[in-house]
Amino acid sequence: MRFARISKAVGVAAVAALALSACAANQGTTDNGSSDSESTGGSVRVVEVNAFSSFNSNTANGNVDINGKIAYATHSGFNYITDELKVEPLEDFGTYEKVSEDPLTVKYTVNEGVNWSDGEPVDADDLMLLWAVNSGHFNDATLNEEGETVSGTTYFDYAGDTSGLSLTDVPEIGDDGRSITMTYSEPFADWEVAFGAMTDGGVSTPAHVVAEKAGLADGDALIELIQNTPAGDPANPAPVNEELKAVADFWNTGFDTKSLPSDASLYLSNGPFIVSEIDPENSMTLTRNEDYNWGPEPKIDEIIVRYIGDAPAQVQALKNGEVDIIAPQASADTVEQLEAIDGVTINSGNQLSYDHVDLNFSGVFADENVRTAFMKVIPRQAIVDSIVKKLNPDAAPLDSQIFLSDQDGYEESAANNGSSEYAEVDVEGAKELLAGATPEVRIMYNKDNPNRSDAYTLIAQSASEAGFKVVDGGLGASDWGSALGTGTYDASIFGWINSGVGVTGVPQLFKTGAASNYSGFSNPEADALMDQLILETDVEKQKELQIQIDKLIWDSSFGLPLFQSPGVDAHSDSIGGINSYMPNQTGVWWNFWEWEVLD
């Protein structure tokens, strides 16, 4: 499952069997996710921190939390994740069946009658495009130690890890044109959640639209292109396939927008809702997809999404009756303010997330001594004290890039990965490494987020004491995500959050050349361990591999995790269907079909 970027002072790295539990039982749904009561109508107003920026949340640029949540509400897939962090099939949309254990063979079938909002069926061309993107099958790029392409081509700018589906050859299409069958060359740990999961946006990019925008005749022509194009071979890179590149180029950027396109094909839905209005930087409106009947039926007719980054402003909007659901940054002050509001229900718990500072392995930080020196002056304890200590007196800096603090494996990894070297600020140690140099460091972060601004200020003050010249590279709420990996900054402050299932999130963030590896980290030994990890189905062996990977990341002076964040959401008691705290990237949206306006 893919990690998503978040701009709250939180983010995530979690693994399937190690995911947080202690969540309330799933309520109000049947075994296949269908709503157990009829539509009640009405509108629900929900707040998000970030501003919307893309109808394709699976690209490296579009991989921001709000884009993923909108994809979750407007598209369907083969399964989703419950608040107990269990995989729940969506058989009204389609089925997936493990046809064989050896070799691992999985068949995916979309049910008849499942359509895009333009009336076109969701079928094999959509599944083949999804496979082409998620597998990296056609890539033949060779990367250097900095993660830069030195030969060949990477076609699709996929935010997730392609290692799992790269184990498959071109899928076979069923006679009905609605099925594909994938055969793996080796076992794959995350096979059940690697393809078409709603948590990753489901089947969210219509192949017939991508094909036509790329100059192909239709979805059938795209299937033919995929079937007839040889697999990429980095040892013998081929000339760029211009037809495939046109398809990839449109998939990579063609759905990016902050406003509602005049071309309706760019925001087609195959899910419960369809976007009907966008006010850039302020709000968007989702309206019921009247043709949808292949999954959990929403009880409400409309969702209005407001973009409010400031936690006190979110709380005030809820208090004033301007919004119905908020998920502000958790703090003691925020919880205290929420508790003082009558008619409001609060849900809270640990998020599957961590906040972190990443350093680019280029420019000023190409020198490992400079990276290490900067890590020595990051005041992690002061950041924890300022942002989360009041809410959680036991909060402490996070000492792993892989495990969260309450996961099996965390203590063992933290004790052996070298994180103790950064337990306290060491200005003198940093000065010694800099040897009189005064490097200029531009730090990029979401300047519209108060907690991120606070973290930046504390880091800048501390770093200046060692001689660093810190430049404020803060960007707006809808711009910071697309800046990641562009080389326009030296360090970044942001967060990761994921579904709580699967292990492929590790290579997504840390493998050489991975689209979400924005810093350019590259370690052949770590790459080899990550290749083993995605094939390993034994939970204990997964843990052992991740402990080794964690140490290699710390040894490289990658940057520093800051803290695992507590989370909180609140809703007006006039809204029903929100009965538990969801710690993963879907958050309060995880069962949006159960939201209802109460009398």
Coordinates of C-alpha atoms in Angstrom, one line a residue:
M1 CA 0.0 0.0 0.0
R2 CA 1.2 3.5 -0.9
F3 CA 2.3 6.1 1.6
A4 CA 0.6 9.5 1.3
R5 CA 2.1 12.9 2.2
I6 CA 0.4 14.9 4.8
S7 CA 1.0 18.5 5.9
K8 CA -0.2 18.1 9.5
A9 CA 2.6 17.7 12.0
V10 CA 2.3 14.0 11.4
G11 CA 3.1 11.3 8.8
V12 CA 3.6 7.4 8.6
A13 CA 5.7 4.3 8.2
A14 CA 3.9 1.2 9.2
V15 CA 3.7 -2.5 8.2
A16 CA 0.9 -4.9 7.9
A17 CA 1.3 -7.2 10.8
L18 CA 2.9 -4.5 12.9
A19 CA 0.1 -2.0 12.4
L20 CA -1.5 -0.2 15.3
S21 CA -4.6 -1.9 16.7
A22 CA -6.9 -0.8 19.5
C23 CA -9.5 0.6 17.1
A24 CA -13.2 0.3 17.6
A25 CA -15.1 -2.4 15.8
N26 CA -16.5 -1.7 12.3
Q27 CA -20.1 -0.5 12.7
G28 CA -23.0 0.0 10.3
T29 CA -21.7 -2.1 7.3
T30 CA -22.3 -5.6 6.1
D31 CA -19.5 -8.0 5.2
N32 CA -19.1 -6.6 1.7
G33 CA -19.1 -3.0 2.8
S34 CA -22.6 -2.2 1.7
S35 CA -24.6 0.3 3.8
D36 CA -27.2 -1.4 6.0
S37 CA -29.7 1.5 5.8
E38 CA -31.3 3.7 3.2
S39 CA -30.2 7.2 2.0
T40 CA -31.2 10.1 4.2
G41 CA -30.0 12.9 1.9
G42 CA -28.5 16.2 3.0
S43 CA -25.0 17.7 3.0
V44 CA -22.0 17.2 5.2
R45 CA -19.3 19.8 5.5
V46 CA -15.8 18.4 6.3
V47 CA -12.5 20.2 6.8
E48 CA -9.1 19.3 5.3
V49 CA -5.8 20.9 6.0
N50 CA -4.4 20.8 2.4
A51 CA -5.9 22.3 -0.7
F52 CA -6.8 20.0 -3.6
S53 CA -4.2 19.8 -6.4
S54 CA -4.8 16.7 -8.6
F55 CA -7.3 14.2 -9.8
N56 CA -4.5 11.6 -9.9
S57 CA -3.2 11.0 -6.4
N58 CA -1.0 8.1 -7.5
T59 CA 1.7 10.3 -9.1
A60 CA 4.6 11.6 -7.1
N61 CA 3.3 15.2 -7.3
G62 CA -0.3 14.3 -6.7
N63 CA 0.4 12.0 -3.7
V64 CA -1.0 14.4 -1.1
D65 CA -3.5 13.3 1.5
I66 CA -6.5 15.4 0.3
N67 CA -6.1 14.2 -3.3
G68 CA -6.2 10.6 -2.0
K69 CA -9.3 11.2 0.1
I70 CA -11.1 12.7 -2.9
A71 CA -10.1 9.7 -5.0
Y72 CA -11.4 7.4 -2.3
A73 CA -14.8 9.1 -2.4
T74 CA -15.1 9.3 -6.1
H75 CA -13.7 5.9 -7.2
S76 CA -14.2 2.3 -6.5
G77 CA -11.8 -0.6 -6.1
F78 CA -11.5 -4.3 -5.2
N79 CA -11.1 -3.7 -1.4
Y80 CA -10.7 -1.1 1.4
I81 CA -9.3 -1.0 4.9
T82 CA -11.6 -1.1 7.9
D83 CA -11.0 0.8 11.2
E84 CA -9.7 -2.4 12.5
L85 CA -7.0 -2.3 9.8
K86 CA -8.4 -5.3 8.1
V87 CA -8.7 -5.8 4.3
E88 CA -12.4 -5.8 3.3
P89 CA -13.3 -7.0 -0.2
L90 CA -15.8 -4.9 -2.2
E91 CA -17.5 -7.7 -4.2
D92 CA -20.2 -5.3 -5.6
F93 CA -17.4 -3.7 -7.6
G94 CA -15.6 -6.9 -8.6
T95 CA -13.7 -9.9 -7.3
Y96 CA -10.1 -11.0 -6.9
E97 CA -9.2 -14.6 -6.6
K98 CA -5.9 -16.4 -5.9
V99 CA -6.0 -19.0 -8.7
S100 CA -2.8 -20.6 -7.7
E101 CA -0.3 -20.5 -4.9
D102 CA 2.7 -21.8 -6.9
P103 CA 3.2 -19.8 -9.0
L104 CA 1.2 -17.1 -7.3
T105 CA -1.6 -16.3 -9.7
V106 CA -4.4 -13.8 -9.1
K107 CA -7.4 -13.0 -11.2
Y108 CA -9.2 -9.7 -11.0
T109 CA -12.7 -9.2 -12.5
V110 CA -14.8 -6.1 -12.6
N111 CA -18.6 -6.8 -12.4
E112 CA -20.9 -6.0 -15.3
G113 CA -22.6 -2.7 -15.0
V114 CA -19.7 -0.9 -13.3
N115 CA -19.2 2.3 -15.3
W116 CA -17.4 5.6 -15.5
S117 CA -19.6 8.6 -15.1
D118 CA -19.5 9.2 -18.9
G119 CA -21.2 5.8 -19.4
E120 CA -18.0 3.9 -20.5
P121 CA -17.5 0.6 -18.7
V122 CA -14.7 0.0 -16.2
D123 CA -13.0 -3.0 -17.7
A124 CA -9.8 -4.6 -18.9
D125 CA -8.2 -1.5 -20.4
D126 CA -8.5 0.3 -17.1
L127 CA -7.0 -2.7 -15.3
M128 CA -4.2 -3.0 -17.8
L129 CA -3.3 0.7 -17.5
L130 CA -3.3 0.4 -13.7
W131 CA -1.0 -2.6 -14.0
A132 CA 1.4 -0.8 -16.5
V133 CA 1.7 2.1 -14.0
N134 CA 2.1 0.0 -10.8
S135 CA 4.5 -2.6 -12.2
G136 CA 7.1 -0.3 -13.8
H137 CA 7.2 -3.1 -16.5
F138 CA 8.4 -0.8 -19.3
N139 CA 11.0 1.1 -17.4
D140 CA 14.6 0.6 -18.5
A141 CA 16.3 3.4 -16.7
T142 CA 19.6 3.0 -15.0
L143 CA 20.3 5.3 -12.0
N144 CA 23.5 6.5 -10.5
E145 CA 24.2 6.7 -6.7
E146 CA 22.3 10.0 -6.5
G147 CA 19.2 8.4 -8.0
E148 CA 19.6 10.3 -11.3
T149 CA 18.8 8.6 -14.6
V150 CA 22.0 8.0 -16.6
S151 CA 20.4 5.9 -19.4
G152 CA 17.1 4.5 -20.4
T153 CA 13.6 5.8 -19.5
T154 CA 11.2 5.8 -16.6
Y155 CA 7.7 6.2 -18.0
F156 CA 5.1 6.5 -15.3
D157 CA 5.8 8.8 -12.4
Y158 CA 4.2 6.4 -9.9
A159 CA 4.4 7.5 -6.2
G160 CA 4.3 3.9 -4.9
D161 CA 6.8 1.0 -5.1
T162 CA 6.7 -1.1 -8.3
S163 CA 8.7 -4.0 -6.9
G164 CA 5.8 -6.3 -6.3
L165 CA 3.9 -6.1 -9.6
S166 CA 7.2 -6.0 -11.4
L167 CA 7.3 -9.7 -10.6
T168 CA 4.4 -10.3 -13.1
D169 CA 4.5 -10.5 -16.9
V170 CA 1.9 -8.8 -19.0
P171 CA -1.5 -10.0 -17.6
E172 CA -3.8 -12.1 -19.6
I173 CA -7.2 -10.6 -20.4
G174 CA -10.3 -12.7 -19.9
D175 CA -12.7 -13.5 -22.8
D176 CA -15.3 -11.2 -21.3
G177 CA -12.9 -8.2 -21.5
R178 CA -13.5 -7.4 -17.8
S179 CA -10.9 -9.7 -16.2
I180 CA -7.1 -9.8 -16.1
T181 CA -5.0 -12.5 -14.6
M182 CA -1.5 -11.9 -13.2
T183 CA 1.1 -14.6 -12.6
Y184 CA 4.0 -13.7 -10.2
S185 CA 7.5 -15.1 -10.7
E186 CA 8.0 -15.2 -7.0
P187 CA 5.8 -14.9 -3.8
F188 CA 4.8 -11.4 -3.0
A189 CA 3.9 -10.3 0.6
D190 CA 1.4 -7.6 -0.3
W191 CA -0.4 -9.2 -3.2
E192 CA -3.9 -8.6 -1.7
V193 CA -3.5 -4.9 -1.4
A194 CA -1.1 -4.2 -4.3
F195 CA -3.7 -3.7 -7.0
G196 CA -6.9 -1.6 -7.2
A197 CA -7.4 -1.0 -3.5
M198 CA -9.8 1.8 -2.7
T199 CA -7.3 3.1 -0.1
D200 CA -4.9 3.9 -3.0
G201 CA -7.7 5.5 -5.0
G202 CA -9.1 2.3 -6.5
V203 CA -9.4 2.3 -10.3
S204 CA -9.0 6.0 -10.6
T205 CA -7.6 6.9 -14.1
P206 CA -9.9 6.1 -17.0
A207 CA -7.9 4.3 -19.7
H208 CA -10.1 5.4 -22.5
V209 CA -9.5 9.1 -21.6
V210 CA -5.7 8.6 -21.1
A211 CA -5.5 6.8 -24.4
E212 CA -7.4 9.5 -26.4
K213 CA -5.5 12.4 -24.8
A214 CA -2.3 10.6 -25.7
G215 CA -3.3 10.3 -29.3
L216 CA -4.4 6.7 -29.4
A217 CA -7.8 5.7 -30.9
D218 CA -9.3 4.2 -27.7
G219 CA -8.8 1.9 -24.7
D220 CA -8.4 -1.1 -27.0
A221 CA -5.5 0.6 -28.7
L222 CA -3.9 1.2 -25.3
I223 CA -4.3 -2.5 -24.5
E224 CA -2.6 -3.4 -27.8
L225 CA 0.3 -1.0 -27.0
I226 CA 0.8 -2.5 -23.6
Q227 CA 0.7 -6.1 -25.0
N228 CA 3.1 -5.4 -27.9
T229 CA 5.7 -3.2 -26.1
P230 CA 8.6 -5.2 -24.8
A231 CA 9.5 -5.2 -21.1
G232 CA 12.1 -2.7 -20.1
D233 CA 15.7 -4.0 -19.8
P234 CA 18.0 -1.6 -18.0
A235 CA 21.0 -3.6 -19.3
N236 CA 19.9 -2.9 -22.8
P237 CA 17.8 0.2 -22.8
A238 CA 15.7 0.8 -25.9
P239 CA 14.9 4.0 -27.7
V240 CA 12.0 5.9 -26.1
N241 CA 8.7 4.4 -27.1
E242 CA 7.0 7.7 -28.2
E243 CA 3.5 6.3 -28.0
L244 CA 4.0 4.9 -24.5
K245 CA 5.7 8.1 -23.4
A246 CA 2.7 10.1 -24.6
V247 CA 0.4 7.9 -22.5
A248 CA 2.7 8.2 -19.5
D249 CA 3.2 12.0 -19.9
F250 CA -0.5 12.5 -19.8
W251 CA -1.0 10.1 -16.9
N252 CA 1.8 11.9 -15.0
T253 CA 0.4 15.5 -15.4
G254 CA -2.9 15.6 -17.3
F255 CA -5.1 15.3 -14.2
D256 CA -3.2 18.0 -12.2
T257 CA -5.4 21.0 -11.4
K258 CA -6.5 23.3 -8.6
S259 CA -9.8 24.2 -10.3
L260 CA -12.6 22.2 -11.9
P261 CA -11.6 21.5 -15.5
S262 CA -13.9 22.5 -18.4
D263 CA -13.2 19.1 -19.8
A264 CA -15.4 16.7 -17.7
S265 CA -13.4 13.7 -18.9
L266 CA -10.6 14.8 -16.6
Y267 CA -12.6 14.1 -13.4
L268 CA -14.7 11.1 -14.2
S269 CA -16.0 9.1 -11.3
N270 CA -16.7 5.4 -10.9
G271 CA -17.6 5.7 -7.2
P272 CA -20.2 7.1 -4.9
F273 CA -19.5 10.8 -5.5
I274 CA -18.3 13.1 -8.3
V275 CA -16.7 16.5 -8.0
S276 CA -19.1 19.2 -9.0
E277 CA -17.4 22.4 -7.9
I278 CA -14.0 23.7 -6.8
D279 CA -13.1 27.1 -5.4
P280 CA -9.3 27.1 -5.6
E281 CA -7.5 27.3 -2.3
N282 CA -10.8 27.4 -0.4
S283 CA -13.2 24.5 -1.0
M284 CA -14.6 21.8 -3.2
T285 CA -18.0 20.1 -3.5
L286 CA -18.8 16.4 -4.2
T287 CA -22.2 15.4 -5.4
R288 CA -23.8 12.0 -5.4
N289 CA -23.1 9.9 -8.5
E290 CA -26.7 8.9 -9.4
D291 CA -25.6 6.0 -11.5
Y292 CA -23.5 4.3 -8.8
N293 CA -24.9 1.1 -7.4
W294 CA -21.8 -1.2 -7.2
G295 CA -20.7 -0.7 -3.6
P296 CA -21.7 0.9 -0.3
E297 CA -24.4 3.5 -1.0
P298 CA -23.8 6.8 0.7
K299 CA -26.6 8.1 2.9
I300 CA -26.0 11.8 2.0
D301 CA -26.3 13.6 -1.3
E302 CA -23.4 16.1 -1.0
I303 CA -20.0 16.6 0.7
I304 CA -18.5 20.1 0.9
V305 CA -14.8 20.1 1.7
R306 CA -13.3 23.2 3.3
Y307 CA -9.6 23.8 3.3
I308 CA -8.5 25.2 6.7
G309 CA -4.9 24.6 7.8
D310 CA -5.1 26.4 11.2
A311 CA -6.4 24.2 14.1
P312 CA -8.0 27.0 16.1
A313 CA -9.8 28.2 12.9
Q314 CA -11.1 24.6 12.4
V315 CA -12.3 24.4 16.0
Q316 CA -14.0 27.8 15.7
A317 CA -15.7 26.8 12.4
L318 CA -17.1 23.7 14.1
K319 CA -18.2 25.7 17.1
N320 CA -19.9 28.3 14.8
G321 CA -21.8 25.6 12.9
E322 CA -20.0 26.4 9.7
V323 CA -18.6 22.9 9.3
D324 CA -19.6 19.4 10.6
I325 CA -16.4 17.4 10.7
I326 CA -12.8 18.4 11.5
A327 CA -9.6 16.6 12.0
P328 CA -7.2 19.3 13.3
Q329 CA -3.7 18.9 14.5
A330 CA -3.8 17.2 17.9
S331 CA -2.7 19.4 20.8
A332 CA -3.8 19.8 24.4
D333 CA -5.2 23.3 23.6
T334 CA -7.2 21.9 20.6
V335 CA -8.7 19.1 22.7
E336 CA -9.5 21.5 25.5
Q337 CA -11.3 23.8 23.1
L338 CA -13.2 20.9 21.5
E339 CA -14.3 19.7 24.9
A340 CA -15.8 23.1 25.7
I341 CA -18.1 22.9 22.7
D342 CA -21.6 21.5 23.3
G343 CA -23.0 19.0 20.9
V344 CA -19.7 17.7 19.6
T345 CA -18.2 14.2 19.7
I346 CA -14.4 13.7 19.9
N347 CA -12.5 10.6 18.6
S348 CA -8.8 10.2 19.2
G349 CA -6.0 7.8 19.0
N350 CA -2.4 7.3 17.7
Q351 CA -2.0 8.0 14.0
L352 CA -0.1 5.7 11.7
S353 CA 2.2 8.6 11.0
Y354 CA 5.4 10.3 11.7
D355 CA 6.8 13.8 11.2
H356 CA 10.3 14.1 9.8
V357 CA 13.1 16.2 8.4
D358 CA 14.7 14.9 5.2
L359 CA 18.0 16.1 3.7
N360 CA 18.8 16.0 0.0
F361 CA 21.8 13.9 -1.0
S362 CA 22.9 16.7 -3.4
G363 CA 23.9 20.3 -3.3
V364 CA 25.1 21.4 0.2
F365 CA 24.1 18.1 1.7
A366 CA 26.1 16.0 -0.8
D367 CA 28.8 16.0 1.9
E368 CA 27.9 13.5 4.6
N369 CA 29.6 15.6 7.3
V370 CA 27.3 18.5 6.5
R371 CA 24.3 16.3 6.7
T372 CA 25.4 14.8 10.0
A373 CA 26.2 18.3 11.4
F374 CA 22.7 19.5 10.5
M375 CA 21.1 16.5 12.1
K376 CA 23.1 17.2 15.3
V377 CA 21.4 20.7 15.6
I378 CA 17.8 19.6 15.0
P379 CA 16.1 20.2 18.4
R380 CA 13.9 17.2 18.4
Q381 CA 13.0 17.3 22.1
A382 CA 12.1 21.0 21.9
I383 CA 9.9 20.3 18.9
V384 CA 8.2 17.4 20.8
D385 CA 7.8 19.7 23.8
S386 CA 6.3 22.5 21.8
I387 CA 3.9 20.5 19.6
V388 CA 2.7 17.3 21.3
K389 CA 4.0 17.2 24.9
K390 CA 0.9 18.9 26.4
L391 CA -1.4 16.4 24.8
N392 CA 0.8 13.4 25.5
P393 CA 3.1 13.8 28.5
D394 CA 4.9 10.6 27.5
A395 CA 5.7 11.8 24.0
A396 CA 9.3 11.5 23.0
P397 CA 11.3 11.9 19.8
L398 CA 10.8 9.0 17.4
D399 CA 14.0 7.0 17.0
S400 CA 13.2 4.9 13.9
Q401 CA 12.5 5.6 10.2
I402 CA 10.6 2.4 9.8
F403 CA 8.7 1.6 13.0
L404 CA 6.4 3.7 15.1
S405 CA 7.0 3.9 18.8
D406 CA 4.3 1.4 19.9
Q407 CA 5.0 -1.3 17.2
D408 CA 6.8 -4.6 17.7
G409 CA 10.4 -4.0 16.5
Y410 CA 10.6 -0.4 17.5
E411 CA 12.7 -0.8 20.7
E412 CA 15.1 -3.3 19.2
S413 CA 15.6 -1.1 16.1
A414 CA 16.0 2.1 18.1
A415 CA 18.6 0.5 20.4
N416 CA 20.8 -0.5 17.5
N417 CA 20.3 1.9 14.6
G418 CA 22.5 4.8 15.9
S419 CA 19.6 7.2 16.8
S420 CA 21.1 7.7 20.3
E421 CA 23.7 9.9 18.6
Y422 CA 21.0 12.5 18.1
A423 CA 19.2 12.3 21.4
E424 CA 20.3 15.8 22.3
V425 CA 21.4 18.9 20.3
D426 CA 25.1 19.0 19.8
V427 CA 26.1 22.4 18.5
E428 CA 29.8 21.9 19.2
G429 CA 29.9 18.6 17.5
A430 CA 28.2 20.2 14.5
K431 CA 30.8 23.0 14.4
E432 CA 33.6 20.5 14.5
L433 CA 32.2 18.7 11.5
L434 CA 31.7 21.9 9.6
A435 CA 35.3 23.0 10.3
G436 CA 34.5 26.7 10.0
A437 CA 32.2 26.4 7.0
T438 CA 28.8 28.3 7.0
P439 CA 26.6 26.3 4.6
E440 CA 23.4 27.8 3.3
V441 CA 20.4 25.5 3.8
R442 CA 17.0 26.2 2.3
I443 CA 14.2 24.4 4.2
M444 CA 10.9 23.7 2.5
Y445 CA 7.7 23.1 4.4
N446 CA 4.0 24.1 4.5
K447 CA 4.1 27.6 5.7
D448 CA 0.3 27.7 6.1
N449 CA 0.5 25.0 8.8
P450 CA 1.3 26.5 12.3
N451 CA 3.0 23.4 13.6
R452 CA 5.2 23.1 10.6
S453 CA 6.1 26.8 11.0
D454 CA 6.9 26.2 14.6
A455 CA 9.2 23.3 13.8
Y456 CA 11.0 25.3 11.1
T457 CA 11.6 28.2 13.5
L458 CA 13.1 26.0 16.2
I459 CA 15.3 24.2 13.7
A460 CA 16.5 27.5 12.1
Q461 CA 17.4 29.0 15.5
S462 CA 19.4 26.0 16.5
A463 CA 21.1 25.5 13.2
S464 CA 22.3 29.1 13.1
E465 CA 24.2 28.6 16.4
A466 CA 26.4 26.1 14.6
G467 CA 27.0 28.4 11.6
F468 CA 24.3 27.3 9.2
K469 CA 22.7 30.0 7.2
V470 CA 19.1 28.9 7.0
V471 CA 16.8 30.2 4.3
D472 CA 13.0 30.0 4.7
G473 CA 11.7 28.0 1.8
G474 CA 8.1 27.6 3.1
L475 CA 5.4 27.2 0.5
G476 CA 1.6 27.4 0.5
A477 CA -0.8 24.6 1.3
S478 CA -1.4 23.5 -2.3
D479 CA 2.2 24.0 -3.5
W480 CA 4.5 22.3 -1.0
G481 CA 3.7 18.8 -2.1
S482 CA 4.5 19.3 -5.8
A483 CA 7.8 20.9 -4.8
L484 CA 9.1 17.7 -3.2
G485 CA 11.9 16.2 -5.2
T486 CA 12.4 19.2 -7.5
G487 CA 15.8 20.1 -6.2
T488 CA 14.6 23.6 -5.2
Y489 CA 15.5 23.1 -1.5
D490 CA 18.0 21.3 0.7
A491 CA 15.8 20.0 3.5
S492 CA 12.1 19.4 3.9
I493 CA 9.7 19.1 6.8
F494 CA 6.6 17.0 6.2
G495 CA 4.9 13.7 7.1
W496 CA 4.0 10.3 5.8
I497 CA 0.8 8.4 6.5
N498 CA -0.3 5.1 5.1
S499 CA -3.0 2.4 5.3
G500 CA -1.5 0.3 8.1
V501 CA -1.2 -2.8 5.9
G502 CA 1.6 -4.1 3.7
V503 CA 5.4 -3.6 3.6
T504 CA 5.9 -2.1 0.1
G505 CA 5.8 1.4 1.7
V506 CA 9.4 0.8 2.8
P507 CA 10.9 0.6 -0.7
Q508 CA 8.5 3.4 -1.8
L509 CA 10.3 5.8 0.4
F510 CA 13.9 4.5 0.6
K511 CA 14.8 2.4 -2.5
T512 CA 17.1 3.9 -5.1
G513 CA 15.2 5.9 -7.7
A514 CA 11.8 5.4 -6.1
A515 CA 9.4 8.2 -7.0
S516 CA 8.7 9.0 -3.4
N517 CA 12.4 8.9 -2.4
Y518 CA 12.7 12.6 -2.8
S519 CA 16.1 13.0 -1.1
G520 CA 18.0 10.8 -3.5
F521 CA 19.1 8.3 -0.8
S522 CA 20.8 5.3 -2.4
N523 CA 22.3 2.3 -0.7
P524 CA 22.8 -1.0 -2.6
E525 CA 22.7 -3.1 0.6
A526 CA 19.5 -1.5 1.7
D527 CA 18.1 -2.0 -1.9
A528 CA 18.9 -5.7 -1.7
L529 CA 17.2 -6.0 1.7
M530 CA 14.1 -4.2 0.4
D531 CA 14.0 -6.7 -2.5
Q532 CA 13.9 -9.5 0.1
L533 CA 11.3 -7.7 2.2
I534 CA 8.6 -7.6 -0.5
L535 CA 9.0 -11.3 -1.0
E536 CA 8.9 -12.2 2.7
T537 CA 5.6 -13.4 4.1
D538 CA 6.8 -14.3 7.6
V539 CA 6.1 -11.4 9.9
E540 CA 9.2 -12.0 12.2
K541 CA 11.5 -12.1 9.2
Q542 CA 9.9 -8.9 7.8
K543 CA 10.7 -7.3 11.1
E544 CA 14.3 -8.5 11.1
L545 CA 14.8 -7.1 7.5
Q546 CA 13.3 -3.8 8.5
I547 CA 15.6 -3.5 11.5
Q548 CA 18.6 -3.9 9.2
I549 CA 17.2 -1.4 6.7
D550 CA 16.5 1.1 9.5
K551 CA 20.1 1.0 10.6
L552 CA 21.5 1.6 7.1
I553 CA 19.2 4.6 6.7
W554 CA 20.5 6.1 10.0
D555 CA 24.1 5.3 9.1
S556 CA 23.7 7.3 5.9
S557 CA 22.7 10.6 7.7
F558 CA 19.4 10.5 5.8
G559 CA 17.7 13.0 8.2
L560 CA 15.7 12.7 11.4
P561 CA 12.2 11.4 12.3
L562 CA 10.7 13.8 14.8
F563 CA 7.7 12.1 16.5
Q564 CA 4.7 9.8 16.1
S565 CA 1.7 12.0 16.3
P566 CA -1.5 11.5 18.3
G567 CA -4.6 12.3 16.3
V568 CA -8.0 13.7 16.9
D569 CA -11.2 14.3 15.0
A570 CA -14.5 15.8 16.0
H571 CA -17.9 16.1 14.6
S572 CA -21.2 17.7 15.3
D573 CA -23.7 15.4 17.0
S574 CA -26.0 16.3 14.1
I575 CA -23.9 14.0 12.0
G576 CA -24.1 10.2 12.4
G577 CA -22.0 7.3 11.2
I578 CA -18.7 8.4 12.8
N579 CA -18.2 5.9 15.5
S580 CA -14.5 5.2 15.8
Y581 CA -11.0 6.7 15.3
M582 CA -9.3 5.7 12.1
P583 CA -5.5 6.1 12.3
N584 CA -4.6 5.6 8.6
Q585 CA -4.5 8.0 5.6
T586 CA -8.2 7.8 5.0
G587 CA -8.9 9.1 8.5
V588 CA -12.5 10.1 9.1
W589 CA -13.3 9.4 5.4
W590 CA -12.8 5.7 5.8
N591 CA -16.6 5.0 6.0
F592 CA -18.0 8.2 4.4
W593 CA -20.9 6.2 3.0
E594 CA -22.1 5.9 6.6
W595 CA -22.2 9.6 7.2
E596 CA -25.7 10.9 7.7
V597 CA -27.5 14.1 8.7
L598 CA -29.6 13.3 11.8
D599 CA -32.9 14.9 12.5

